Amino acid sequence: VRDVAIKDGAIAAVGQRLAAADALKVVDVSGLYVTPGLVDIHVHVFAGTGERNSYAGDNSLYPDGYSFRVGVTTVADAGCAGWRNFEAFKEHVIDRAKTRVLVFLNIVGNGMRGGRFENDLADMEAAPAAEMAKKYKGLIVGIKTAHYTGPEWTPVEHAVEAGTAAGIPVMVDFGDDHPERPLADLVTRKLRPGDIYTHCYSGQRHELDETGHVNAGMIEGRKRGVIFDVGHGGASFAWRIAVPAIEQKFFPDSISTDLHV
């Protein structure tokens, strides 16, 4: 239990009893935790376009209403916009938010606007995605591929190509499960160390094998340095997958090892 002094937006002192008389403002936070601002690496905040059934529209939420109230000060939008509509996203949402919004740019030029767009292989262009990422270096922090329903590796391969060209990581929501592109190959062959497999507890892509154990490829991928993101949500997290993974000591970076079920 400590007092915390803040000056000019930074922690100035931590001590058992700091003099309240020295402060311009005193806030009683007895019984609460004081933390640095939290970073949520997987959100969807490209709201306001009015487009139905689209994460570049009605499926997204403005960030400020859902960030500060739970201690989050920085979020990373996970692929709502591609290179074609990123600057509109920046102008209408990112530049107006008080929350710091970073971006995983979708490898699909039109972004996450539904199946018709997200399954268009011709719109998954590495070069313009990389150029947009380099133009907004520090704001665009990664490349995203998501929701692809076909059996090809094209979305992942082009995302990695763009990420390599721009010097940033790739986040993969693996889309529909296909035997032609097994999860083990994704995390042991296709992704690079520092790349991210998200929705790792979805149970939709053989995260557990037929014996109920963690997919051996995921264990090997973790050893290689692939990062595993919960990416929790109504259709993206299953306790039947998480509990065995926790019991078998496979701990994704975004889950604490003292999690109790």
PDB file of C-alpha atoms in Angstrom:
ATOM      1  CA  VAL A   1       0.000   0.000   0.000  1.00  0.00           C
ATOM      2  CA  ARG A   2       1.601   3.232  -1.157  1.00  0.00           C
ATOM      3  CA  ASP A   3       0.961   6.841  -2.098  1.00  0.00           C
ATOM      4  CA  VAL A   4       1.695   7.802  -5.704  1.00  0.00           C
ATOM      5  CA  ALA A   5       2.646  11.294  -6.877  1.00  0.00           C
ATOM      6  CA  ILE A   6       2.132  12.318 -10.519  1.00  0.00           C
ATOM      7  CA  LYS A   7       3.705  15.345 -12.178  1.00  0.00           C
ATOM      8  CA  ASP A   8       3.575  16.367 -15.843  1.00  0.00           C
ATOM      9  CA  GLY A   9       1.971  13.064 -16.811  1.00  0.00           C
ATOM     10  CA  ALA A  10       4.650  10.871 -15.240  1.00  0.00           C
ATOM     11  CA  ILE A  11       5.118   9.091 -11.913  1.00  0.00           C
ATOM     12  CA  ALA A  12       7.162  11.476  -9.748  1.00  0.00           C
ATOM     13  CA  ALA A  13       7.317   9.514  -6.487  1.00  0.00           C
ATOM     14  CA  VAL A  14       6.023   6.415  -4.725  1.00  0.00           C
ATOM     15  CA  GLY A  15       6.126   6.210  -0.932  1.00  0.00           C
ATOM     16  CA  GLN A  16       4.291   5.148   2.186  1.00  0.00           C
ATOM     17  CA  ARG A  17       3.305   8.683   3.143  1.00  0.00           C
ATOM     18  CA  LEU A  18       3.702  11.478   0.599  1.00  0.00           C
ATOM     19  CA  ALA A  19       2.700  14.927   1.805  1.00  0.00           C
ATOM     20  CA  ALA A  20      -0.788  15.721   0.516  1.00  0.00           C
ATOM     21  CA  ALA A  21      -0.137  19.408   1.210  1.00  0.00           C
ATOM     22  CA  ASP A  22       2.415  19.402  -1.606  1.00  0.00           C
ATOM     23  CA  ALA A  23      -0.166  18.331  -4.180  1.00  0.00           C
ATOM     24  CA  LEU A  24      -2.382  20.471  -6.378  1.00  0.00           C
ATOM     25  CA  LYS A  25      -5.009  17.700  -6.279  1.00  0.00           C
ATOM     26  CA  VAL A  26      -5.482  14.656  -4.055  1.00  0.00           C
ATOM     27  CA  VAL A  27      -7.517  11.608  -5.065  1.00  0.00           C
ATOM     28  CA  ASP A  28      -8.368   8.942  -2.472  1.00  0.00           C
ATOM     29  CA  VAL A  29      -7.901   5.540  -4.154  1.00  0.00           C
ATOM     30  CA  SER A  30      -7.845   3.457  -0.984  1.00  0.00           C
ATOM     31  CA  GLY A  31      -8.608  -0.178  -1.711  1.00  0.00           C
ATOM     32  CA  LEU A  32      -7.960   0.219  -5.448  1.00  0.00           C
ATOM     33  CA  TYR A  33      -5.085  -0.744  -7.717  1.00  0.00           C
ATOM     34  CA  VAL A  34      -3.045   1.965  -9.410  1.00  0.00           C
ATOM     35  CA  THR A  35      -1.421   0.787 -12.640  1.00  0.00           C
ATOM     36  CA  PRO A  36       0.183   2.277 -15.700  1.00  0.00           C
ATOM     37  CA  GLY A  37      -2.237   2.691 -18.579  1.00  0.00           C
ATOM     38  CA  LEU A  38      -3.139  -0.718 -19.974  1.00  0.00           C
ATOM     39  CA  VAL A  39      -2.728  -1.635 -23.652  1.00  0.00           C
ATOM     40  CA  ASP A  40      -5.466  -3.666 -25.341  1.00  0.00           C
ATOM     41  CA  ILE A  41      -3.912  -5.161 -28.487  1.00  0.00           C
ATOM     42  CA  HIS A  42      -7.144  -6.406 -30.085  1.00  0.00           C
ATOM     43  CA  VAL A  43     -10.117  -4.078 -30.551  1.00  0.00           C
ATOM     44  CA  HIS A  44     -12.383  -2.967 -33.391  1.00  0.00           C
ATOM     45  CA  VAL A  45     -13.013   0.783 -33.363  1.00  0.00           C
ATOM     46  CA  PHE A  46     -13.650   1.895 -36.967  1.00  0.00           C
ATOM     47  CA  ALA A  47     -17.161   3.057 -36.088  1.00  0.00           C
ATOM     48  CA  GLY A  48     -19.394   5.686 -37.597  1.00  0.00           C
ATOM     49  CA  THR A  49     -19.542   4.806 -41.286  1.00  0.00           C
ATOM     50  CA  GLY A  50     -23.047   3.381 -41.011  1.00  0.00           C
ATOM     51  CA  GLU A  51     -22.106   0.264 -42.955  1.00  0.00           C
ATOM     52  CA  ARG A  52     -24.113  -2.714 -41.700  1.00  0.00           C
ATOM     53  CA  ASN A  53     -22.456  -6.007 -40.706  1.00  0.00           C
ATOM     54  CA  SER A  54     -19.038  -4.462 -41.159  1.00  0.00           C
ATOM     55  CA  TYR A  55     -16.095  -3.888 -38.813  1.00  0.00           C
ATOM     56  CA  ALA A  56     -15.477  -0.764 -40.874  1.00  0.00           C
ATOM     57  CA  GLY A  57     -18.910   0.243 -39.658  1.00  0.00           C
ATOM     58  CA  ASP A  58     -21.620  -0.959 -37.302  1.00  0.00           C
ATOM     59  CA  ASN A  59     -19.694  -3.906 -35.809  1.00  0.00           C
ATOM     60  CA  SER A  60     -17.118  -1.528 -34.314  1.00  0.00           C
ATOM     61  CA  LEU A  61     -17.316   0.739 -31.274  1.00  0.00           C
ATOM     62  CA  TYR A  62     -15.851   4.183 -30.649  1.00  0.00           C
ATOM     63  CA  PRO A  63     -12.867   3.667 -28.340  1.00  0.00           C
ATOM     64  CA  ASP A  64     -13.313   6.283 -25.621  1.00  0.00           C
ATOM     65  CA  GLY A  65     -16.484   4.810 -24.146  1.00  0.00           C
ATOM     66  CA  TYR A  66     -14.817   1.471 -23.439  1.00  0.00           C
ATOM     67  CA  SER A  67     -11.181   2.252 -22.675  1.00  0.00           C
ATOM     68  CA  PHE A  68     -10.525   4.640 -19.803  1.00  0.00           C
ATOM     69  CA  ARG A  69     -13.225   3.189 -17.555  1.00  0.00           C
ATOM     70  CA  VAL A  70     -11.229  -0.058 -17.302  1.00  0.00           C
ATOM     71  CA  GLY A  71      -7.756   1.487 -17.161  1.00  0.00           C
ATOM     72  CA  VAL A  72      -6.955   1.149 -20.870  1.00  0.00           C
ATOM     73  CA  THR A  73      -5.196   4.136 -22.421  1.00  0.00           C
ATOM     74  CA  THR A  74      -3.919   2.556 -25.658  1.00  0.00           C
ATOM     75  CA  VAL A  75      -5.710   0.183 -28.038  1.00  0.00           C
ATOM     76  CA  ALA A  76      -4.693  -1.502 -31.277  1.00  0.00           C
ATOM     77  CA  ASP A  77      -7.414  -1.835 -33.878  1.00  0.00           C
ATOM     78  CA  ALA A  78      -7.176  -5.358 -35.298  1.00  0.00           C
ATOM     79  CA  GLY A  79      -7.669  -4.998 -39.016  1.00  0.00           C
ATOM     80  CA  CYS A  80     -10.826  -2.978 -39.529  1.00  0.00           C
ATOM     81  CA  ALA A  81      -9.196  -0.870 -42.243  1.00  0.00           C
ATOM     82  CA  GLY A  82      -6.949  -1.711 -45.171  1.00  0.00           C
ATOM     83  CA  TRP A  83      -4.794   0.624 -47.221  1.00  0.00           C
ATOM     84  CA  ARG A  84      -7.779   1.838 -49.240  1.00  0.00           C
ATOM     85  CA  ASN A  85      -9.767   3.184 -46.280  1.00  0.00           C
ATOM     86  CA  PHE A  86      -7.149   3.629 -43.541  1.00  0.00           C
ATOM     87  CA  GLU A  87      -6.871   7.391 -43.966  1.00  0.00           C
ATOM     88  CA  ALA A  88     -10.649   7.802 -43.587  1.00  0.00           C
ATOM     89  CA  PHE A  89     -10.398   5.729 -40.381  1.00  0.00           C
ATOM     90  CA  LYS A  90      -7.571   7.962 -39.193  1.00  0.00           C
ATOM     91  CA  GLU A  91      -9.428  11.199 -39.937  1.00  0.00           C
ATOM     92  CA  HIS A  92     -12.799  10.242 -38.506  1.00  0.00           C
ATOM     93  CA  VAL A  93     -11.867   8.068 -35.509  1.00  0.00           C
ATOM     94  CA  ILE A  94      -8.165   7.930 -34.621  1.00  0.00           C
ATOM     95  CA  ASP A  95      -7.442  11.654 -34.782  1.00  0.00           C
ATOM     96  CA  ARG A  96     -10.568  12.495 -32.742  1.00  0.00           C
ATOM     97  CA  ALA A  97     -10.182   9.894 -29.977  1.00  0.00           C
ATOM     98  CA  LYS A  98      -8.688  10.679 -26.591  1.00  0.00           C
ATOM     99  CA  THR A  99      -7.656   7.037 -26.369  1.00  0.00           C
ATOM    100  CA  ARG A 100      -4.382   6.349 -28.163  1.00  0.00           C
ATOM    101  CA  VAL A 101      -5.385   4.193 -31.146  1.00  0.00           C
ATOM    102  CA  LEU A 102      -2.758   2.127 -32.969  1.00  0.00           C
ATOM    103  CA  VAL A 103      -3.538  -0.068 -35.957  1.00  0.00           C
ATOM    104  CA  PHE A 104      -2.976  -3.507 -37.445  1.00  0.00           C
ATOM    105  CA  LEU A 105      -3.615  -2.709 -41.107  1.00  0.00           C
ATOM    106  CA  ASN A 106      -5.680  -5.322 -42.943  1.00  0.00           C
ATOM    107  CA  ILE A 107      -3.947  -7.030 -45.858  1.00  0.00           C
ATOM    108  CA  VAL A 108      -7.289  -6.649 -47.660  1.00  0.00           C
ATOM    109  CA  GLY A 109      -7.279  -3.157 -49.178  1.00  0.00           C
ATOM    110  CA  ASN A 110     -10.938  -2.612 -48.266  1.00  0.00           C
ATOM    111  CA  GLY A 111     -10.469  -3.890 -44.745  1.00  0.00           C
ATOM    112  CA  MET A 112     -12.867  -5.896 -42.626  1.00  0.00           C
ATOM    113  CA  ARG A 113     -16.086  -5.113 -44.464  1.00  0.00           C
ATOM    114  CA  GLY A 114     -17.566  -8.605 -44.703  1.00  0.00           C
ATOM    115  CA  GLY A 115     -17.078 -11.777 -46.683  1.00  0.00           C
ATOM    116  CA  ARG A 116     -17.358 -10.259 -50.151  1.00  0.00           C
ATOM    117  CA  PHE A 117     -14.337  -8.080 -49.408  1.00  0.00           C
ATOM    118  CA  GLU A 118     -12.415 -10.327 -47.027  1.00  0.00           C
ATOM    119  CA  ASN A 119     -12.358 -13.234 -49.486  1.00  0.00           C
ATOM    120  CA  ASP A 120     -11.146 -11.159 -52.439  1.00  0.00           C
ATOM    121  CA  LEU A 121      -7.659 -12.536 -53.099  1.00  0.00           C
ATOM    122  CA  ALA A 122      -7.036  -9.833 -55.696  1.00  0.00           C
ATOM    123  CA  ASP A 123      -7.355  -7.134 -53.022  1.00  0.00           C
ATOM    124  CA  MET A 124      -4.713  -8.694 -50.759  1.00  0.00           C
ATOM    125  CA  GLU A 125      -1.798  -6.630 -52.024  1.00  0.00           C
ATOM    126  CA  ALA A 126       1.394  -6.596 -50.002  1.00  0.00           C
ATOM    127  CA  ALA A 127       3.080  -3.584 -51.642  1.00  0.00           C
ATOM    128  CA  PRO A 128       0.431  -0.886 -51.006  1.00  0.00           C
ATOM    129  CA  ALA A 129      -0.189  -2.242 -47.502  1.00  0.00           C
ATOM    130  CA  ALA A 130       3.523  -1.974 -46.706  1.00  0.00           C
ATOM    131  CA  GLU A 131       3.722   1.523 -48.212  1.00  0.00           C
ATOM    132  CA  MET A 132       0.799   2.738 -46.101  1.00  0.00           C
ATOM    133  CA  ALA A 133       2.398   1.215 -43.003  1.00  0.00           C
ATOM    134  CA  LYS A 134       5.677   2.982 -43.735  1.00  0.00           C
ATOM    135  CA  LYS A 135       3.866   6.265 -44.393  1.00  0.00           C
ATOM    136  CA  TYR A 136       2.287   6.066 -40.927  1.00  0.00           C
ATOM    137  CA  LYS A 137       5.149   4.403 -39.087  1.00  0.00           C
ATOM    138  CA  GLY A 138       4.442   4.215 -35.363  1.00  0.00           C
ATOM    139  CA  LEU A 139       0.702   4.489 -35.903  1.00  0.00           C
ATOM    140  CA  ILE A 140       0.348   1.368 -38.049  1.00  0.00           C
ATOM    141  CA  VAL A 141       2.114  -1.195 -35.856  1.00  0.00           C
ATOM    142  CA  GLY A 142       1.254  -4.428 -37.672  1.00  0.00           C
ATOM    143  CA  ILE A 143      -0.523  -6.191 -40.527  1.00  0.00           C
ATOM    144  CA  LYS A 144      -3.716  -8.230 -40.012  1.00  0.00           C
ATOM    145  CA  THR A 145      -5.321 -11.044 -41.950  1.00  0.00           C
ATOM    146  CA  ALA A 146      -8.714 -12.332 -40.874  1.00  0.00           C
ATOM    147  CA  HIS A 147     -11.853 -14.284 -41.691  1.00  0.00           C
ATOM    148  CA  TYR A 148     -10.679 -15.837 -44.956  1.00  0.00           C
ATOM    149  CA  THR A 149     -12.849 -18.826 -45.851  1.00  0.00           C
ATOM    150  CA  GLY A 150     -10.783 -20.409 -48.633  1.00  0.00           C
ATOM    151  CA  PRO A 151      -8.053 -23.062 -48.482  1.00  0.00           C
ATOM    152  CA  GLU A 152      -5.228 -20.915 -49.902  1.00  0.00           C
ATOM    153  CA  TRP A 153      -2.308 -19.529 -47.895  1.00  0.00           C
ATOM    154  CA  THR A 154      -2.433 -16.276 -49.899  1.00  0.00           C
ATOM    155  CA  PRO A 155      -3.764 -14.004 -47.109  1.00  0.00           C
ATOM    156  CA  VAL A 156      -1.093 -15.153 -44.656  1.00  0.00           C
ATOM    157  CA  GLU A 157       1.729 -15.097 -47.189  1.00  0.00           C
ATOM    158  CA  HIS A 158       0.867 -11.618 -48.453  1.00  0.00           C
ATOM    159  CA  ALA A 159       0.437 -10.330 -44.895  1.00  0.00           C
ATOM    160  CA  VAL A 160       3.884 -11.647 -43.954  1.00  0.00           C
ATOM    161  CA  GLU A 161       5.325 -10.133 -47.132  1.00  0.00           C
ATOM    162  CA  ALA A 162       3.867  -6.743 -46.194  1.00  0.00           C
ATOM    163  CA  GLY A 163       4.985  -7.080 -42.590  1.00  0.00           C
ATOM    164  CA  THR A 164       8.504  -7.952 -43.658  1.00  0.00           C
ATOM    165  CA  ALA A 165       8.690  -5.000 -46.053  1.00  0.00           C
ATOM    166  CA  ALA A 166       7.441  -2.585 -43.387  1.00  0.00           C
ATOM    167  CA  GLY A 167       9.355  -4.150 -40.495  1.00  0.00           C
ATOM    168  CA  ILE A 168       6.252  -4.861 -38.408  1.00  0.00           C
ATOM    169  CA  PRO A 169       4.536  -8.011 -37.054  1.00  0.00           C
ATOM    170  CA  VAL A 170       1.534  -9.844 -38.466  1.00  0.00           C
ATOM    171  CA  MET A 171      -1.616 -10.836 -36.576  1.00  0.00           C
ATOM    172  CA  VAL A 172      -3.595 -13.793 -37.955  1.00  0.00           C
ATOM    173  CA  ASP A 173      -7.237 -14.644 -37.348  1.00  0.00           C
ATOM    174  CA  PHE A 174      -7.080 -17.889 -39.296  1.00  0.00           C
ATOM    175  CA  GLY A 175     -10.619 -17.871 -40.662  1.00  0.00           C
ATOM    176  CA  ASP A 176     -12.252 -21.162 -41.654  1.00  0.00           C
ATOM    177  CA  ASP A 177     -10.492 -24.410 -40.848  1.00  0.00           C
ATOM    178  CA  HIS A 178      -9.093 -26.280 -43.869  1.00  0.00           C
ATOM    179  CA  PRO A 179      -6.913 -29.402 -44.006  1.00  0.00           C
ATOM    180  CA  GLU A 180      -4.836 -27.694 -46.723  1.00  0.00           C
ATOM    181  CA  ARG A 181      -3.624 -25.124 -44.205  1.00  0.00           C
ATOM    182  CA  PRO A 182      -3.272 -26.706 -40.760  1.00  0.00           C
ATOM    183  CA  LEU A 183      -2.755 -24.594 -37.679  1.00  0.00           C
ATOM    184  CA  ALA A 184       0.575 -26.293 -36.951  1.00  0.00           C
ATOM    185  CA  ASP A 185       1.969 -25.145 -40.301  1.00  0.00           C
ATOM    186  CA  LEU A 186       0.807 -21.589 -39.625  1.00  0.00           C
ATOM    187  CA  VAL A 187       2.685 -21.229 -36.342  1.00  0.00           C
ATOM    188  CA  THR A 188       5.741 -23.342 -37.175  1.00  0.00           C
ATOM    189  CA  ARG A 189       6.354 -22.458 -40.838  1.00  0.00           C
ATOM    190  CA  LYS A 190       4.411 -19.443 -42.088  1.00  0.00           C
ATOM    191  CA  LEU A 191       4.651 -16.976 -39.216  1.00  0.00           C
ATOM    192  CA  ARG A 192       7.836 -15.346 -37.965  1.00  0.00           C
ATOM    193  CA  PRO A 193       8.979 -14.904 -34.364  1.00  0.00           C
ATOM    194  CA  GLY A 194       7.008 -11.965 -32.992  1.00  0.00           C
ATOM    195  CA  ASP A 195       3.992 -12.589 -35.214  1.00  0.00           C
ATOM    196  CA  ILE A 196       0.668 -13.179 -33.480  1.00  0.00           C
ATOM    197  CA  TYR A 197      -1.893 -15.974 -33.663  1.00  0.00           C
ATOM    198  CA  THR A 198      -5.120 -14.509 -32.281  1.00  0.00           C
ATOM    199  CA  HIS A 199      -8.289 -16.200 -30.975  1.00  0.00           C
ATOM    200  CA  CYS A 200      -6.028 -18.994 -29.748  1.00  0.00           C
ATOM    201  CA  TYR A 201      -8.779 -20.406 -27.489  1.00  0.00           C
ATOM    202  CA  SER A 202     -11.526 -20.422 -30.100  1.00  0.00           C
ATOM    203  CA  GLY A 203     -11.568 -24.185 -30.494  1.00  0.00           C
ATOM    204  CA  GLN A 204     -12.396 -23.760 -34.169  1.00  0.00           C
ATOM    205  CA  ARG A 205      -9.004 -24.698 -35.664  1.00  0.00           C
ATOM    206  CA  HIS A 206      -7.772 -27.763 -33.751  1.00  0.00           C
ATOM    207  CA  GLU A 207      -6.097 -25.862 -30.920  1.00  0.00           C
ATOM    208  CA  LEU A 208      -6.493 -29.138 -29.024  1.00  0.00           C
ATOM    209  CA  ASP A 209      -5.680 -32.471 -30.642  1.00  0.00           C
ATOM    210  CA  GLU A 210      -7.954 -35.528 -30.647  1.00  0.00           C
ATOM    211  CA  THR A 211      -6.617 -36.592 -27.221  1.00  0.00           C
ATOM    212  CA  GLY A 212      -7.523 -33.257 -25.617  1.00  0.00           C
ATOM    213  CA  HIS A 213      -3.959 -32.000 -25.437  1.00  0.00           C
ATOM    214  CA  VAL A 214      -2.647 -28.698 -26.748  1.00  0.00           C
ATOM    215  CA  ASN A 215      -1.841 -28.920 -30.453  1.00  0.00           C
ATOM    216  CA  ALA A 216       1.856 -29.811 -30.634  1.00  0.00           C
ATOM    217  CA  GLY A 217       2.293 -27.184 -33.322  1.00  0.00           C
ATOM    218  CA  MET A 218       1.189 -24.463 -30.919  1.00  0.00           C
ATOM    219  CA  ILE A 219       3.786 -25.572 -28.396  1.00  0.00           C
ATOM    220  CA  GLU A 220       6.477 -25.537 -31.075  1.00  0.00           C
ATOM    221  CA  GLY A 221       5.244 -22.185 -32.371  1.00  0.00           C
ATOM    222  CA  ARG A 222       5.534 -20.706 -28.908  1.00  0.00           C
ATOM    223  CA  LYS A 223       9.105 -21.975 -28.654  1.00  0.00           C
ATOM    224  CA  ARG A 224       9.806 -20.263 -31.999  1.00  0.00           C
ATOM    225  CA  GLY A 225       8.599 -16.938 -30.596  1.00  0.00           C
ATOM    226  CA  VAL A 226       5.104 -16.759 -32.077  1.00  0.00           C
ATOM    227  CA  ILE A 227       2.824 -14.797 -29.741  1.00  0.00           C
ATOM    228  CA  PHE A 228      -0.592 -16.209 -28.815  1.00  0.00           C
ATOM    229  CA  ASP A 229      -3.404 -13.701 -28.245  1.00  0.00           C
ATOM    230  CA  VAL A 230      -6.672 -14.566 -26.537  1.00  0.00           C
ATOM    231  CA  GLY A 231      -8.643 -12.118 -28.686  1.00  0.00           C
ATOM    232  CA  HIS A 232     -11.598 -12.912 -26.466  1.00  0.00           C
ATOM    233  CA  GLY A 233     -15.140 -12.335 -27.650  1.00  0.00           C
ATOM    234  CA  GLY A 234     -18.512 -13.990 -27.875  1.00  0.00           C
ATOM    235  CA  ALA A 235     -17.431 -16.430 -30.583  1.00  0.00           C
ATOM    236  CA  SER A 236     -13.688 -16.428 -29.962  1.00  0.00           C
ATOM    237  CA  PHE A 237     -13.102 -17.911 -26.502  1.00  0.00           C
ATOM    238  CA  ALA A 238     -14.069 -21.342 -25.187  1.00  0.00           C
ATOM    239  CA  TRP A 239     -13.332 -22.523 -21.658  1.00  0.00           C
ATOM    240  CA  ARG A 240     -13.236 -26.131 -22.938  1.00  0.00           C
ATOM    241  CA  ILE A 241     -10.073 -25.108 -24.808  1.00  0.00           C
ATOM    242  CA  ALA A 242      -8.625 -22.718 -22.238  1.00  0.00           C
ATOM    243  CA  VAL A 243      -8.855 -25.023 -19.211  1.00  0.00           C
ATOM    244  CA  PRO A 244      -6.811 -27.887 -20.701  1.00  0.00           C
ATOM    245  CA  ALA A 245      -4.305 -25.389 -22.049  1.00  0.00           C
ATOM    246  CA  ILE A 246      -3.913 -23.819 -18.613  1.00  0.00           C
ATOM    247  CA  GLU A 247      -3.621 -27.200 -16.918  1.00  0.00           C
ATOM    248  CA  GLN A 248      -0.962 -28.237 -19.435  1.00  0.00           C
ATOM    249  CA  LYS A 249       0.957 -25.017 -18.713  1.00  0.00           C
ATOM    250  CA  PHE A 250       0.583 -23.532 -22.169  1.00  0.00           C
ATOM    251  CA  PHE A 251       0.232 -19.885 -21.221  1.00  0.00           C
ATOM    252  CA  PRO A 252      -0.381 -17.349 -24.007  1.00  0.00           C
ATOM    253  CA  ASP A 253       1.260 -14.009 -23.404  1.00  0.00           C
ATOM    254  CA  SER A 254      -2.043 -12.334 -22.634  1.00  0.00           C
ATOM    255  CA  ILE A 255      -3.077 -14.792 -19.885  1.00  0.00           C
ATOM    256  CA  SER A 256      -1.570 -14.693 -16.419  1.00  0.00           C
ATOM    257  CA  THR A 257      -0.080 -17.896 -15.058  1.00  0.00           C
ATOM    258  CA  ASP A 258      -2.002 -17.393 -11.798  1.00  0.00           C
ATOM    259  CA  LEU A 259      -5.383 -17.564 -13.563  1.00  0.00           C
ATOM    260  CA  HIS A 260      -7.778 -19.694 -11.503  1.00  0.00           C
ATOM    261  CA  VAL A 261     -10.771 -21.484 -12.970  1.00  0.00           C
TER     262      VAL A 261
END
